C-alpha positions as CSV (number, residue, x, y, z in Angstrom):
1,M,243.6,14.2,145.7
2,N,240.5,16.3,145.0
3,S,241.4,18.3,141.9
4,R,239.8,21.4,143.4
5,F,242.3,21.4,146.2
6,P,245.8,21.1,144.7
7,M,248.8,21.0,147.0
8,V,251.1,24.0,146.6
9,L,254.7,23.4,147.8
10,S,258.0,25.1,147.4
11,V,261.4,23.5,146.9
12,T,263.8,25.9,148.4
13,S,267.3,26.2,150.0
14,G,269.5,28.6,151.9
15,K,272.5,27.9,149.7
16,G,272.8,27.6,146.0
17,G,274.3,24.5,144.4
18,V,272.5,21.9,146.6
19,G,270.6,20.4,143.7
20,K,267.3,22.1,144.4
21,T,266.1,22.6,140.8
22,N,267.1,19.1,139.9
23,I,265.0,17.8,142.9
24,S,262.1,20.0,141.7
25,V,262.2,18.6,138.1
26,N,262.5,15.0,139.2
27,L,259.8,15.4,141.8
28,A,257.5,16.8,139.1
29,Y,258.3,13.9,136.9
30,T,257.8,11.3,139.7
31,L,254.5,12.7,140.8
32,T,253.4,12.6,137.2
33,Q,254.4,9.0,137.0
34,M,252.2,8.4,140.0
35,G,249.2,9.7,138.0
36,K,249.2,13.3,139.4
37,K,248.7,16.4,137.3
38,V,251.6,18.7,138.0
39,V,252.7,22.3,137.1
40,L,256.3,23.3,138.0
41,L,256.8,27.1,138.4
42,D,260.4,28.2,137.9
43,A,260.4,30.9,140.6
44,D,264.1,31.7,140.4
45,L,263.0,34.6,138.2
46,G,266.3,36.1,137.3
47,L,268.4,32.9,137.0
48,A,266.0,30.4,135.6
49,N,267.3,27.0,134.7
50,V,264.4,24.5,134.9
51,D,264.2,24.6,131.1
52,V,268.0,24.1,130.8
53,L,267.8,20.9,133.0
54,L,265.1,19.6,130.7
55,G,267.0,20.5,127.5
56,M,264.1,22.7,126.3
57,A,263.8,26.2,125.0
58,P,260.2,27.4,125.6
59,E,259.3,30.3,123.2
60,Y,257.7,32.3,126.0
61,N,258.3,32.8,129.8
62,L,257.1,34.9,132.7
63,F,258.9,37.9,131.2
64,H,256.4,37.9,128.3
65,L,253.5,37.5,130.8
66,F,254.6,40.6,132.7
67,H,256.0,42.8,129.9
68,E,254.2,41.8,126.7
69,D,250.7,41.0,127.8
70,M,251.1,37.3,127.0
71,T,248.4,35.0,128.2
72,L,249.2,32.2,130.7
73,D,248.1,29.4,128.4
74,K,250.8,30.5,125.9
75,V,253.5,30.7,128.6
76,L,252.6,27.3,130.1
77,F,254.9,24.8,128.4
78,E,254.0,21.1,128.1
79,T,257.0,18.9,128.6
80,P,257.3,15.4,127.0
81,Y,257.4,14.0,130.6
82,G,253.7,14.7,131.3
83,F,254.0,17.8,133.5
84,R,253.9,21.5,132.5
85,I,256.3,24.2,133.4
86,L,255.9,28.0,133.9
87,P,259.3,29.0,132.7
88,A,261.1,32.1,133.9
89,S,263.8,34.2,132.3
90,S,267.6,34.2,132.9
91,G,269.8,37.2,133.1
92,V,266.9,39.7,133.0
93,S,267.3,42.3,135.8
94,E,263.7,43.3,135.6
95,M,262.7,39.9,136.9
96,V,264.9,39.9,140.0
97,N,262.2,41.4,142.2
98,L,258.5,41.4,141.3
99,D,256.7,44.7,141.8
100,K,253.0,44.9,142.9
101,G,251.8,45.3,139.3
102,Q,253.5,42.2,138.2
103,K,252.1,40.3,141.2
104,L,248.6,41.5,140.1
105,D,249.3,40.3,136.6
106,L,250.3,36.9,137.9
107,L,247.1,36.7,140.0
108,D,245.0,37.7,137.0
109,A,246.7,35.2,134.8
110,M,246.1,32.4,137.3
111,D,242.3,32.8,136.7
112,S,242.8,31.2,133.4
113,M,244.8,28.2,134.7
114,D,243.1,24.8,134.4
115,E,242.2,24.0,138.1
116,D,242.4,20.3,137.4
117,I,245.9,19.9,138.8
118,D,247.1,18.1,141.9
119,Y,250.4,19.8,142.6
120,L,251.9,23.2,141.9
121,I,255.6,22.9,142.7
122,V,257.4,26.3,143.2
123,D,261.1,26.0,142.6
124,T,262.4,29.1,144.4
125,G,265.8,30.8,144.2
126,A,268.4,30.2,146.9
127,G,269.0,32.4,149.9
128,I,266.8,34.9,151.7
129,N,266.1,37.6,149.2
130,D,262.7,39.1,148.7
131,N,261.5,36.7,145.9
132,V,262.6,33.6,147.9
133,L,260.8,34.8,151.0
134,Y,257.8,36.0,148.9
135,F,257.1,32.6,147.4
136,N,257.9,30.6,150.6
137,L,255.4,32.6,152.6
138,A,252.5,31.7,150.3
139,V,252.9,28.0,149.8
140,Q,251.3,25.3,152.0
141,E,254.5,23.3,152.4
142,R,258.1,24.1,152.3
143,L,260.7,21.5,151.3
144,V,264.1,22.7,152.3
145,V,266.9,21.0,150.4
146,L,270.4,20.9,152.0
147,T,273.6,18.9,151.7
148,P,276.2,17.8,154.3
149,E,278.3,20.9,153.6
150,P,278.6,23.1,156.7
151,T,277.7,26.2,154.6
152,S,274.6,24.5,153.3
153,L,273.5,23.6,156.9
154,T,274.2,27.2,158.1
155,D,272.3,28.8,155.2
156,A,269.4,26.4,155.6
157,Y,269.2,27.4,159.2
158,A,269.3,31.1,158.2
159,L,266.4,30.6,155.8
160,I,264.3,28.9,158.5
161,K,265.3,31.5,161.0
162,V,264.1,34.4,158.9
163,L,260.8,32.7,158.0
164,K,260.2,31.8,161.6
165,L,261.2,35.0,163.4
166,Y,260.0,37.6,160.9
167,H,257.0,35.8,159.3
168,G,255.8,33.2,161.8
169,V,256.4,30.1,159.6
170,E,257.0,27.1,161.9
171,R,256.7,23.9,159.8
172,F,259.4,22.8,157.4
173,R,260.0,19.6,155.5
174,I,263.6,18.6,155.0
175,L,265.3,16.7,152.2
176,V,269.0,15.9,152.5
177,N,270.8,15.7,149.1
178,M,274.2,14.3,148.0
179,V,274.8,12.1,151.1
180,K,276.7,8.8,151.4
181,D,273.9,7.0,153.1
182,Q,270.9,7.2,155.4
183,K,273.1,7.5,158.5
184,M,274.8,10.6,157.1
185,A,271.4,12.1,156.1
186,K,270.1,11.6,159.7
187,E,273.2,13.2,161.1
188,V,272.7,16.3,158.9
189,Y,269.1,16.5,159.9
190,I,269.8,16.1,163.6
191,K,272.4,19.0,163.4
192,L,269.8,21.2,161.8
193,A,267.0,20.1,164.2
194,N,269.3,20.7,167.3
195,A,270.1,24.3,166.1
196,C,266.4,25.0,165.6
197,D,265.4,23.5,168.9
198,H,268.1,25.5,170.7
199,F,267.5,28.9,169.1
200,L,264.0,28.9,167.4
201,D,261.2,27.9,169.8
202,G,258.3,26.2,168.1
203,V,259.9,25.2,164.8
204,S,258.8,21.8,163.5
205,L,261.1,19.9,161.1
206,D,260.1,16.7,159.3
207,L,262.8,14.6,157.5
208,V,261.1,13.7,154.2
209,G,264.0,11.6,152.9
210,F,267.5,11.7,151.4
211,I,269.1,11.5,147.9
212,P,272.4,9.5,147.9
213,M,275.4,10.5,145.9
214,D,274.9,8.9,142.5
215,P,277.0,9.3,139.3
216,Q,273.8,8.8,137.3
217,V,272.6,12.2,138.5
218,R,275.5,14.1,136.9
219,K,275.1,12.0,133.7
220,S,271.4,12.9,133.5
221,V,272.2,16.6,134.1
222,I,274.7,16.5,131.2
223,A,272.1,14.6,129.0
224,Q,269.4,17.2,130.1
225,I,266.9,14.6,131.2
226,P,265.4,13.8,134.6
227,F,267.4,11.2,136.3
228,C,264.2,9.5,137.4
229,H,263.3,9.1,133.8
230,G,266.7,8.1,132.4
231,N,267.7,5.8,135.3
232,P,264.6,4.9,137.3
233,D,266.3,2.2,139.3
234,C,269.4,4.1,140.3
235,P,269.9,5.0,144.1
236,A,269.0,8.7,143.5
237,S,265.8,7.8,141.8
238,L,264.8,5.4,144.5
239,G,265.4,8.0,147.1
240,L,263.4,10.6,145.2
241,I,260.5,8.1,144.8
242,Q,260.5,7.4,148.6
243,A,260.3,11.2,149.2
244,A,257.5,11.6,146.7
245,N,255.5,8.9,148.3
246,K,255.7,10.8,151.6
247,I,254.7,14.0,149.8
248,T,251.5,12.4,148.4
249,S,250.3,11.9,152.0
250,W,250.3,15.7,152.6
251,K,246.8,17.1,152.3
252,P,245.5,20.7,152.3
253,T,243.8,21.1,155.7
254,T,240.9,23.3,154.3
255,A,239.4,24.2,151.0
256,T,240.9,27.6,151.4
257,D,244.4,26.2,152.0
258,G,244.1,24.0,148.9
259,N,242.8,26.5,146.5
260,I,245.3,27.7,143.9
261,K,243.7,31.1,143.4
262,F,243.9,31.6,147.2
263,F,247.6,30.7,147.0
264,W,248.1,33.6,144.5
265,K,246.0,36.0,146.5
266,K,247.9,35.1,149.6
267,L,251.1,35.6,147.6
268,L,250.0,39.1,146.6
269,F,249.2,40.2,150.1
270,Q,252.6,39.0,151.4
271,E,254.1,42.2,149.9
272,Q,253.9,44.4,153.0
273,S,255.2,41.7,155.3
274,V,258.2,41.0,153.1
275,A,259.0,44.6,152.3
């Protein structure tokens, strides 16, 4: 991929507890193993946990960028897995919703980011609050993670509905997590697709892949390492690798679409549409 045109994608969900952040971390790791340069932004700003999954404690996070005039290069944290993270803070009420000034700070900070990256992965919070919608509106691709649980399916549909009806977003990528097998993953996908076809005209859903239930995932979470690193041949890792291979085929359609600074400018100007 041309380094001037990085792919910016969100990993998002309607419901919490579907493994979204774990998918984000392992996707960042897998793309790095494929030779890509990756930055992972923890955009669950008030309940950050990317650093927890990695067993790391960065000295600085986005709170310092917004409130203590910290430079982006100090906030960016290099992991031992080859990708960098932009960590957020946890349990800080000031970070729950970004104000316009903070958005401007983030835009200014991005001017100092090394443009030689291939992927910016935005790990959003769950649900349909302002921050979730805000980040999902600005990315080029949206990877919606869901599980076979009925509540996960319902909440994924709700997220898609809000983004479609109120903001005109029509294309979504789907990853089904914690399933027994491919057949179950397709059944979950078909249920979601049927609901969208019936109630939301013009929505396009693409099944990117599925991650099977795998005891190695829980072991890796407890050990605080990416399961694709600790157990690269386990079923969950193989499923994630297949999804990552599909993701590498996605290309920005224009230089504007693929420009990171344009992503942040677009992010800033979403404010009125989200409010």
